[in-house]
CSV table of C-alpha atoms in Angstrom, one decimal:
chain,number,residue,atom,x,y,z
A,209,MET,CA,101.0,163.2,25.3
A,210,ASP,CA,97.5,164.5,26.1
A,211,ALA,CA,97.1,165.8,22.6
A,212,MET,CA,96.4,162.3,21.3
A,213,GLN,CA,94.4,160.8,24.0
A,214,HIS,CA,91.3,162.1,22.3
A,215,ASP,CA,91.4,159.0,20.1
A,216,ARG,CA,90.6,156.7,23.0
A,217,HIS,CA,87.4,155.0,24.0
A,218,PRO,CA,86.2,155.9,27.5
A,219,GLU,CA,86.9,152.3,28.6
A,220,GLU,CA,90.5,152.4,27.4
A,221,LYS,CA,93.5,153.3,29.6
A,222,PRO,CA,95.9,156.1,28.5
A,223,LEU,CA,98.8,155.0,26.5
A,224,PRO,CA,102.2,154.5,28.2
A,225,ARG,CA,105.0,157.0,28.1
A,226,VAL,CA,107.9,156.9,25.8
A,227,SER,CA,110.2,155.8,28.7
A,228,VAL,CA,108.0,152.7,29.1
A,229,TYR,CA,108.6,151.8,25.4
A,230,ILE,CA,112.4,152.3,25.8
A,231,LEU,CA,112.4,150.1,29.0
A,232,VAL,CA,110.5,147.3,27.2
A,233,GLY,CA,112.9,147.5,24.2
A,234,PHE,CA,115.8,147.2,26.6
A,235,ILE,CA,114.3,144.1,28.4
A,236,LEU,CA,113.5,142.5,25.1
A,237,THR,CA,117.2,142.9,24.0
A,238,VAL,CA,118.4,141.4,27.3
A,239,VAL,CA,116.0,138.5,27.0
A,240,THR,CA,117.2,137.8,23.5
A,241,ALA,CA,120.8,137.9,24.6
A,242,ILE,CA,120.0,135.4,27.4
A,243,GLU,CA,118.3,133.1,24.9
A,244,VAL,CA,121.3,133.0,22.6
A,245,TRP,CA,123.6,132.6,25.6
A,246,ALA,CA,121.5,129.7,26.9
A,247,PHE,CA,121.7,128.0,23.5
A,248,TYR,CA,125.5,127.6,23.9
A,249,TRP,CA,125.3,126.6,27.5
A,250,PRO,CA,126.1,123.0,28.4
A,251,ILE,CA,123.0,122.2,30.4
A,252,PRO,CA,120.5,119.5,29.6
A,253,VAL,CA,118.7,120.2,26.3
A,254,TRP,CA,115.2,119.9,27.8
A,255,VAL,CA,116.0,122.6,30.3
A,256,ILE,CA,117.2,125.0,27.6
A,257,VAL,CA,114.3,124.2,25.3
A,258,THR,CA,111.8,124.8,28.1
A,259,SER,CA,113.4,128.1,29.1
A,260,LEU,CA,113.6,129.2,25.5
A,261,ILE,CA,109.9,128.7,25.0
A,262,VAL,CA,109.0,130.5,28.2
A,263,LEU,CA,111.3,133.4,27.4
A,264,SER,CA,110.0,133.8,23.8
A,265,LEU,CA,106.4,133.7,25.1
A,266,MET,CA,107.4,136.4,27.4
A,267,LYS,CA,108.8,138.5,24.6
A,268,PHE,CA,105.7,137.8,22.5
A,269,TRP,CA,103.5,139.1,25.3
A,270,MET,CA,105.6,142.1,25.9
A,271,VAL,CA,105.5,143.3,22.3
A,272,VAL,CA,101.8,142.7,22.1
A,273,ALA,CA,101.0,144.3,25.5
A,274,PHE,CA,103.2,147.3,25.3
A,275,PHE,CA,104.4,148.0,21.7
A,276,MET,CA,101.0,147.1,20.3
A,277,HIS,CA,99.5,148.6,23.5
A,278,LEU,CA,96.8,145.9,23.6
A,279,ARG,CA,97.1,146.0,27.4
A,280,TYR,CA,95.8,149.6,27.3
A,281,ASP,CA,93.2,149.2,24.6
A,282,HIS,CA,89.6,148.0,24.5
A,283,LYS,CA,89.0,144.4,25.3
A,284,LEU,CA,87.4,143.7,21.9
A,285,PHE,CA,90.8,144.1,20.2
A,286,SER,CA,92.3,141.4,22.5
A,287,THR,CA,89.3,139.1,21.9
A,288,PHE,CA,89.7,139.2,18.2
A,289,PHE,CA,93.5,138.7,18.3
A,290,THR,CA,93.6,136.0,21.0
A,291,GLY,CA,90.8,134.2,19.2
A,292,GLY,CA,93.1,133.6,16.3
A,293,LEU,CA,96.1,133.0,18.4
A,294,VAL,CA,94.4,130.3,20.5
A,295,LEU,CA,93.2,128.6,17.4
A,296,ALA,CA,96.7,128.8,15.9
A,297,ILE,CA,98.3,127.3,19.0
A,298,GLY,CA,95.7,124.5,18.9
A,299,VAL,CA,96.5,123.8,15.3
A,300,VAL,CA,100.3,123.7,15.9
A,301,LEU,CA,100.0,121.4,18.9
A,302,GLY,CA,97.5,119.2,17.1
A,303,LEU,CA,99.7,118.8,14.0
A,304,ILE,CA,102.8,118.0,16.1
A,305,THR,CA,100.9,115.4,18.1
A,306,LEU,CA,99.4,113.9,15.0
A,307,PHE,CA,102.8,113.5,13.3
A,308,ASP,CA,104.6,112.9,16.5
A,309,ASN,CA,107.9,114.1,15.1
A,310,PHE,CA,108.9,117.2,17.0
A,311,ASP,CA,112.5,115.8,17.4
A,312,ILE,CA,115.0,117.9,19.2
A,313,GLY,CA,118.7,117.2,18.6
A,314,ASN,CA,120.1,114.9,16.1
A,315,PRO,CA,117.5,113.3,13.7
A,316,PRO,CA,117.0,109.6,14.0
A,317,PRO,CA,119.9,108.4,11.9
A,318,ALA,CA,122.5,109.2,14.6
A,319,SER,CA,120.4,108.3,17.6
A,320,ALA,CA,118.1,105.4,16.5
A,321,ALA,CA,118.5,101.9,17.9
A,322,THR,CA,119.8,100.7,14.6
A,323,PRO,CA,123.6,101.0,14.3
A,324,PRO,CA,124.5,104.6,13.4
A,325,PRO,CA,125.6,105.2,9.9
A,326,GLU,CA,129.3,105.8,10.8
A,327,VAL,CA,129.8,102.1,11.8
A,328,VAL,CA,128.4,100.8,8.6
A,329,VAL,CA,131.2,99.3,6.5
A,330,VAL,CA,130.4,100.7,3.1
A,331,PRO,CA,132.7,99.5,0.4
A,332,ALA,CA,134.4,102.6,-1.0
A,333,PRO,CA,132.9,103.5,-4.4
A,334,THR,CA,135.4,102.7,-7.1
A,335,GLN,CA,135.7,105.9,-9.0
A,336,GLU,CA,139.2,105.9,-10.5
A,337,GLY,CA,138.8,102.2,-11.3
A,338,ALA,CA,141.0,101.4,-8.2
A,339,ALA,CA,139.4,98.0,-8.1
A,340,PRO,CA,138.1,96.6,-11.3
A,341,ALA,CA,134.4,97.3,-10.8
A,342,GLY,CA,132.4,94.9,-12.8
A,343,THR,CA,129.7,96.3,-15.1
A,344,ASP,CA,127.0,93.8,-14.2
A,345,GLY,CA,124.2,94.5,-11.8
A,346,PRO,CA,125.5,92.6,-8.7
A,347,SER,CA,129.0,94.2,-8.9
A,348,ILE,CA,127.6,97.6,-9.2
A,349,PHE,CA,125.3,96.9,-6.3
A,350,VAL,CA,128.2,96.0,-4.1
A,351,SER,CA,130.8,98.5,-5.4
A,352,ARG,CA,128.5,101.4,-5.1
A,353,GLY,CA,127.9,100.7,-1.4
A,354,CYS,CA,124.3,99.4,-1.6
A,355,GLY,CA,125.4,96.1,-0.1
A,356,GLY,CA,126.5,97.9,3.1
A,357,CYS,CA,122.9,98.4,4.0
A,358,HIS,CA,120.9,95.9,2.0
A,359,VAL,CA,120.9,92.1,1.9
A,360,VAL,CA,120.6,90.2,-1.4
A,361,GLU,CA,120.3,86.5,-0.8
A,362,GLY,CA,123.4,84.7,-2.2
A,363,LEU,CA,125.3,87.8,-3.1
A,364,ALA,CA,128.6,88.2,-1.3
A,365,GLY,CA,129.0,91.7,0.0
A,366,ALA,CA,125.3,92.5,0.2
A,367,VAL,CA,124.9,91.9,3.9
A,368,GLY,CA,123.9,95.2,5.5
A,369,VAL,CA,120.8,95.3,7.6
A,370,ILE,CA,120.3,99.1,7.9
A,371,GLY,CA,117.9,99.0,5.0
A,372,PRO,CA,115.3,96.4,3.9
A,373,GLU,CA,116.3,93.2,2.2
A,374,MET,CA,116.6,93.6,-1.5
A,375,THR,CA,115.8,89.9,-2.3
A,376,GLY,CA,112.3,90.0,-3.8
A,377,ILE,CA,112.4,93.8,-4.5
A,378,GLY,CA,111.4,93.1,-8.1
A,379,SER,CA,108.1,91.7,-7.1
A,380,ARG,CA,107.5,94.3,-4.2
A,381,ALA,CA,108.6,97.5,-5.9
A,382,GLY,CA,105.4,97.9,-8.0
A,383,THR,CA,103.2,97.7,-4.9
A,384,ARG,CA,105.0,100.3,-2.8
A,385,VAL,CA,103.6,103.6,-4.1
A,386,ALA,CA,100.3,103.8,-5.9
A,387,GLY,CA,100.8,105.1,-9.4
A,388,LEU,CA,104.6,104.2,-9.5
A,389,SER,CA,105.6,101.3,-11.7
A,390,ASP,CA,108.2,98.9,-10.2
A,391,GLU,CA,111.0,100.5,-12.3
A,392,ASP,CA,110.0,104.0,-11.4
A,393,TYR,CA,109.8,103.2,-7.8
A,394,ILE,CA,113.3,101.7,-7.7
A,395,ARG,CA,114.7,104.7,-9.6
A,396,GLN,CA,113.0,107.0,-7.2
A,397,SER,CA,114.4,105.0,-4.2
A,398,VAL,CA,117.9,105.8,-5.4
A,399,GLU,CA,117.4,109.3,-6.7
A,400,MET,CA,115.2,110.6,-3.8
A,401,PRO,CA,115.2,108.0,-1.0
A,402,GLU,CA,113.3,110.4,1.3
A,403,ALA,CA,110.3,110.5,-1.1
A,404,PHE,CA,109.1,107.1,0.3
A,405,ILE,CA,110.3,105.6,3.6
A,406,VAL,CA,109.7,101.9,4.0
A,407,GLU,CA,107.9,101.3,7.2
A,408,GLY,CA,110.1,100.3,10.1
A,409,TYR,CA,113.2,102.0,8.6
A,410,ASP,CA,114.8,105.3,9.1
A,411,ASN,CA,115.4,107.9,6.5
A,412,VAL,CA,119.2,107.3,6.3
A,413,MET,CA,119.6,106.3,2.7
A,414,GLN,CA,121.4,109.1,0.9
A,415,PRO,CA,120.5,110.0,-2.7
A,416,LEU,CA,123.1,107.9,-4.3
A,417,ARG,CA,122.2,108.5,-7.9
A,418,GLY,CA,125.3,110.8,-8.4
A,419,MET,CA,127.7,108.0,-7.6
A,420,MET,CA,127.2,106.2,-10.9
A,421,THR,CA,126.9,106.9,-14.6
A,422,ASP,CA,123.6,106.7,-16.4
A,423,GLU,CA,124.6,103.4,-17.9
A,424,GLU,CA,125.5,101.9,-14.5
A,425,PHE,CA,122.2,103.2,-13.1
A,426,ASP,CA,120.2,101.5,-15.8
A,427,ILE,CA,122.0,98.2,-15.3
A,428,LEU,CA,121.5,98.4,-11.5
A,429,VAL,CA,117.8,99.1,-11.9
A,430,GLU,CA,117.4,96.2,-14.3
A,431,TYR,CA,119.2,93.9,-11.9
A,432,LEU,CA,117.1,94.9,-9.0
A,433,LEU,CA,114.0,94.2,-11.1
A,434,THR,CA,115.1,90.7,-11.6
A,435,LEU,CA,115.3,90.0,-7.9
A,436,GLN,CA,112.1,88.1,-7.4
B,632,MET,CA,92.5,168.8,18.0
B,633,ALA,CA,89.4,170.2,16.4
B,634,ALA,CA,86.5,167.8,16.4
B,635,ASN,CA,85.8,168.2,12.7
B,636,THR,CA,89.2,166.5,11.8
B,637,HIS,CA,87.8,163.3,13.1
B,638,PRO,CA,86.9,161.0,10.2
B,639,PRO,CA,83.3,159.7,10.4
B,640,GLU,CA,84.5,156.2,11.1
B,641,HIS,CA,85.0,157.1,14.7
B,642,HIS,CA,81.3,157.0,15.2
B,643,THR,CA,80.8,153.3,15.0
B,644,SER,CA,78.4,151.0,16.9
B,645,THR,CA,81.3,149.7,19.0
B,646,GLY,CA,82.7,153.1,19.6
B,647,LEU,CA,86.0,151.7,18.3
B,648,ASN,CA,87.8,152.4,15.1
B,649,HIS,CA,86.8,149.6,12.7
B,650,ARG,CA,90.0,149.8,10.7
B,651,LYS,CA,92.0,149.0,13.8
B,652,LEU,CA,89.6,146.2,14.7
B,653,LEU,CA,90.0,144.9,11.2
B,654,MET,CA,93.8,144.9,11.6
B,655,TRP,CA,93.6,143.0,14.9
B,656,THR,CA,91.3,140.4,13.3
B,657,PHE,CA,93.6,140.1,10.3
B,658,LEU,CA,96.6,139.6,12.7
B,659,GLY,CA,94.6,136.9,14.5
B,660,SER,CA,94.2,135.1,11.2
B,661,GLU,CA,97.9,135.6,10.5
B,662,CYS,CA,98.6,133.7,13.6
B,663,LEU,CA,97.0,130.7,12.0
B,664,PHE,CA,98.9,131.3,8.7
B,665,PHE,CA,102.3,131.4,10.4
B,666,GLY,CA,101.4,128.8,13.0
B,667,THR,CA,100.7,126.1,10.3
B,668,LEU,CA,103.9,127.0,8.4
B,669,ILE,CA,105.9,126.8,11.7
B,670,ALA,CA,104.3,123.4,12.5
B,671,ASN,CA,105.0,122.2,9.0
B,672,HIS,CA,108.7,123.0,9.5
B,673,MET,CA,108.9,121.4,12.9
B,674,ILE,CA,107.2,118.2,11.7
B,675,ASN,CA,109.3,117.8,8.6
B,676,ARG,CA,112.7,119.3,9.3
B,677,ASN,CA,114.2,115.9,10.3
B,678,LYS,CA,112.6,114.0,7.4
B,679,ALA,CA,115.4,115.2,5.2
B,680,ALA,CA,118.5,113.7,3.7
B,681,PHE,CA,121.7,114.9,5.3
B,682,ILE,CA,123.7,117.7,3.6
B,683,HIS,CA,127.4,117.1,3.5
B,684,ASP,CA,126.8,114.2,5.9
B,685,LEU,CA,125.3,116.5,8.5
B,686,PRO,CA,121.7,117.0,9.7
B,687,PRO,CA,120.2,119.8,7.8
B,688,SER,CA,119.6,122.0,10.8
B,689,CYS,CA,123.4,122.3,11.1
B,690,ILE,CA,123.3,124.7,8.2
B,691,LEU,CA,121.7,127.4,10.5
B,692,ASP,CA,124.0,130.2,11.4
B,693,ILE,CA,123.0,131.2,15.0
B,694,PRO,CA,125.4,134.1,15.5
B,695,ILE,CA,124.4,135.9,12.3
B,696,THR,CA,120.7,135.3,12.9
B,697,SER,CA,121.0,136.6,16.4
B,698,VAL,CA,122.3,139.9,14.9
B,699,SER,CA,119.5,140.1,12.4
B,700,THR,CA,117.0,139.3,15.2
B,701,PHE,CA,118.4,142.2,17.2
B,702,VAL,CA,118.1,144.5,14.1
B,703,LEU,CA,114.4,143.6,13.8
B,704,LEU,CA,113.8,144.1,17.5
B,705,MET,CA,115.4,147.6,17.3
B,706,SER,CA,113.1,148.3,14.3
B,707,SER,CA,110.1,147.6,16.6
B,708,VAL,CA,111.5,150.0,19.1
B,709,ALA,CA,111.9,152.7,16.4
B,710,MET,CA,108.3,151.9,15.2
B,711,VAL,CA,106.8,152.5,18.6
B,712,LEU,CA,108.7,155.8,19.0
B,713,GLY,CA,107.3,156.8,15.6
B,714,VAL,CA,103.8,156.0,16.6
B,715,ALA,CA,104.2,157.9,19.9
B,716,ALA,CA,105.6,160.9,17.9
B,717,ALA,CA,102.6,160.7,15.5
B,718,GLU,CA,100.2,160.8,18.4
B,719,ARG,CA,102.0,163.9,19.8
B,720,ALA,CA,101.7,165.4,16.3
B,721,ASP,CA,105.5,165.7,16.3
B,722,VAL,CA,106.0,165.4,12.6
B,723,LYS,CA,109.7,165.7,12.6
B,724,GLN,CA,110.3,162.9,15.1
B,725,MET,CA,107.6,160.8,13.4
B,726,ARG,CA,109.5,161.0,10.1
B,727,ILE,CA,112.8,160.1,11.7
B,728,TRP,CA,111.5,157.1,13.5
B,729,ILE,CA,109.4,155.8,10.5
B,730,LEU,CA,112.5,156.1,8.3
B,731,ALA,CA,114.6,154.4,10.9
B,732,THR,CA,112.1,151.5,11.1
B,733,ALA,CA,112.1,151.1,7.4
B,734,VAL,CA,115.9,151.2,7.1
B,735,LEU,CA,116.3,148.6,9.9
B,736,GLY,CA,113.7,146.4,8.1
B,737,ILE,CA,115.7,146.7,4.9
B,738,ILE,CA,118.9,145.6,6.8
B,739,PHE,CA,117.0,142.6,8.2
B,740,LEU,CA,116.0,141.7,4.6
B,741,LEU,CA,119.6,142.0,3.5
B,742,PHE,CA,120.6,139.5,6.2
B,743,GLN,CA,117.9,137.2,4.9
B,744,VAL,CA,119.2,137.5,1.3
B,745,TYR,CA,122.7,136.7,2.5
B,746,GLU,CA,121.4,133.7,4.5
B,747,PHE,CA,119.4,132.3,1.6
B,748,GLN,CA,122.4,132.7,-0.7
B,749,ALA,CA,124.7,131.0,1.7
B,750,PHE,CA,122.3,128.1,2.0
B,751,VAL,CA,122.0,127.7,-1.8
B,752,ASN,CA,125.8,127.7,-2.0
B,753,GLU,CA,125.8,124.9,0.6
B,754,GLY,CA,123.5,123.0,-1.6
B,755,LEU,CA,120.2,123.6,0.2
B,756,THR,CA,117.4,125.0,-2.0
B,757,ILE,CA,113.7,125.0,-1.7
B,758,GLY,CA,113.7,121.7,-3.8
B,759,THR,CA,116.5,119.9,-2.0
B,760,ASN,CA,114.5,118.2,0.7
B,761,LEU,CA,111.7,118.6,3.2
B,762,PHE,CA,113.9,120.7,5.5
B,763,GLY,CA,114.7,123.1,2.6
B,764,SER,CA,111.1,123.5,1.3
B,765,THR,CA,109.5,124.0,4.7
B,766,PHE,CA,112.3,126.4,5.8
B,767,PHE,CA,112.3,128.5,2.7
B,768,ILE,CA,108.4,128.7,2.6
B,769,LEU,CA,108.3,129.8,6.2
B,770,THR,CA,111.1,132.3,6.3
B,771,GLY,CA,110.3,133.4,2.7
B,772,PHE,CA,106.7,134.3,3.7
B,773,HIS,CA,108.0,136.1,6.7
B,774,GLY,CA,110.4,138.1,4.5
B,775,ALA,CA,107.6,138.9,2.2
B,776,HIS,CA,105.7,140.3,5.2
B,777,VAL,CA,108.7,142.5,6.1
B,778,THR,CA,108.9,143.7,2.5
B,779,LEU,CA,105.3,144.7,2.5
B,780,GLY,CA,105.8,146.5,5.9
B,781,VAL,CA,108.8,148.4,4.5
B,782,ILE,CA,106.7,149.5,1.5
B,783,TRP,CA,103.9,150.6,3.8
B,784,LEU,CA,106.2,152.6,6.0
B,785,LEU,CA,107.9,154.3,3.1
B,786,SER,CA,104.5,155.2,1.7
B,787,LEU,CA,103.6,156.8,5.1
B,788,LEU,CA,106.8,158.8,4.8
B,789,VAL,CA,105.8,160.1,1.4
B,790,THR,CA,102.4,160.8,2.7
B,791,SER,CA,103.8,162.9,5.5
B,792,TYR,CA,105.4,165.2,2.9
B,793,LYS,CA,102.4,165.3,0.5
B,794,ARG,CA,99.3,165.1,2.6
B,795,ASN,CA,100.5,165.5,6.2
B,796,ASP,CA,97.0,166.2,7.3
B,797,LEU,CA,96.2,162.5,6.8
B,798,LEU,CA,98.7,161.6,9.5
B,799,VAL,CA,98.7,164.6,11.9
B,800,GLY,CA,95.0,164.5,12.5
B,801,ASN,CA,94.9,160.7,12.3
B,802,PRO,CA,97.7,159.1,14.3
B,803,LEU,CA,95.7,155.9,13.8
B,804,ASN,CA,97.1,155.7,10.2
B,805,VAL,CA,100.6,155.3,11.7
B,806,ASP,CA,99.3,153.2,14.6
B,807,ILE,CA,97.8,150.6,12.4
B,808,ALA,CA,101.0,150.3,10.3
B,809,GLY,CA,102.8,149.9,13.6
B,810,LEU,CA,100.5,147.0,14.7
B,811,TYR,CA,101.3,145.2,11.5
B,812,TRP,CA,105.1,145.9,11.9
B,813,HIS,CA,105.2,144.7,15.5
B,814,PHE,CA,103.3,141.6,14.5
B,815,VAL,CA,105.9,140.7,11.9
B,816,ASP,CA,108.4,141.2,14.7
B,817,ILE,CA,106.7,138.8,17.0
B,818,VAL,CA,106.4,136.2,14.3
B,819,TRP,CA,110.2,136.4,14.0
B,820,ILE,CA,110.5,136.0,17.8
B,821,VAL,CA,108.8,132.7,17.4
B,822,ILE,CA,110.7,131.6,14.3
B,823,PHE,CA,114.0,132.5,15.8
B,824,THR,CA,113.3,130.5,18.9
B,825,VAL,CA,111.6,127.5,17.4
B,826,VAL,CA,113.4,127.1,14.0
B,827,TYR,CA,116.8,128.4,14.9
B,828,LEU,CA,117.5,127.9,18.6
B,829,VAL,CA,115.4,124.9,19.4
B,830,GLY,CA,116.0,123.5,15.9
B,831,ALA,CA,119.8,123.5,16.1
B,832,ILE,CA,120.1,122.7,19.8
B,833,GLY,CA,121.8,119.5,20.8
B,834,LEU,CA,123.0,118.7,17.3
B,835,THR,CA,126.3,117.1,16.6
B,836,CYS,CA,127.4,119.1,13.7
B,837,THR,CA,130.7,117.4,13.1
B,838,GLU,CA,131.2,115.0,10.2
B,839,VAL,CA,129.8,111.6,10.9
B,840,GLY,CA,130.9,110.3,7.5
B,841,LEU,CA,129.1,107.7,5.4
C-alpha cells in the first residue's frame, strides 16, 4: 500500500484499504436489492419514490467518495466535479418544473378527469365486412370508431366527447400547426396523433391510420375537410 | 519508486496531476450531458401513444434490468480492485481485475442488446413515439460510454503486456480509466432508479382495451 502513496499531494489523505472497497461494494449491492424489493412493495407510491431517490443518491455518493476516492483526494477535484453536478441538477429540476410533467404512475389517459378510455363505447371496426360499412366519409368516420370520441353535428354515432368536436374541423385544421396545410394536418392527426395535442385534451387518440385502407383514408380526410 | 520515473506533469502549479483534474472536469460536464438526457426522458415519457394498449413504461423489464445493474456494479468493484493493484504495482492482480471489469462491462452491453431487441420486437423503436426516442437516446448514449470504457480497459490490458512501465510507474493511468468507469456506473445508478424503478412504479400494466 505504501508503495503508491508517493503519488499523493501533501494535503491528500492516504487511500483506503482494499477491505474498505469490498465493504462498500457489499453495501451497494444490498442497497440495490432493497430498491428493487421496495419497487414491488405495496406501500404508497410517494413513499417508495422518495426512498428510491434517497437510496440512489446514497449509492451515487458512495461510489464517488470511495471508489473514485474523491473523499481522500484534493479539494480541487471535488470542486470541479460538484460544479458540473450542481449545474446539472439545476438544469434537470428547471426542465421538470418548466414542463411540469414528471408524472409518476399511469399517464393521463387512465387517471384524468375525463372518462377513461375503457368506458368509451367505440363501435367495433368492421374488418371482415360484418356490418356493411359504407364507403362514404360519414360511415367510415363512425365505423372506424372516430365517432366514439368526436362529435359531428347531425351525424348519428358521432357523439363522443373525449376528443374535440369535429364540426368545423375543415376550417380550423389549416390554422393548427404553422406550415401544415389543412389536409396535411388532418392526415397527421390520424397517423401521428401525438405530434400535436389540441389544448385542453389528453394524448389518448391512438394512431388509427392502420385501421383503414388507403382509399378509405382518402375519403375520410376529404370528408373531414368539408366539415365547415 | 525512483524519483526519475515520475513524468514531468507531476510538477504543476497546483501540485496536482492535470490529467486527473481534466478527467474530473470532463466528468462534471458529463453530469450536464446525462442530466439533460434524463430530464428529457422524464418530461416526455408519458407524452406517447400506448403500445398494445398499455402505457409505454410497461415495456420495461425490471427483473432483467436489476440483474444487469448488479453486473455493472460488480464491474465497478472489480475496477477499484484493479486500481488498487496497479497502485501496489501488483501487475498480475491488476491484469486480472482489469480483464474482469471489461468482461462484466461486455456482459452488461449484451443485456442492453437483448433489451433493445425485445423492445423492437414489441414494436417500440427510436421512431415510435416520444418514450421510444428519449429512452433509446439516453440508454444508447450510456451504452456508448460503456463501450468506450471497455475499449479503454482492453487497451490498458494490451499496454500492460507491451509497455508495462507505462502502468507500473504510473498507477494514475489506470486510476483515470477507473474514474471514467465508475462515473459510467453512477450514471446507470441514476438511470436505473429514475427511468426504470420510478418510471414503472404504480403503473397498471394490464390491458385496458380500447
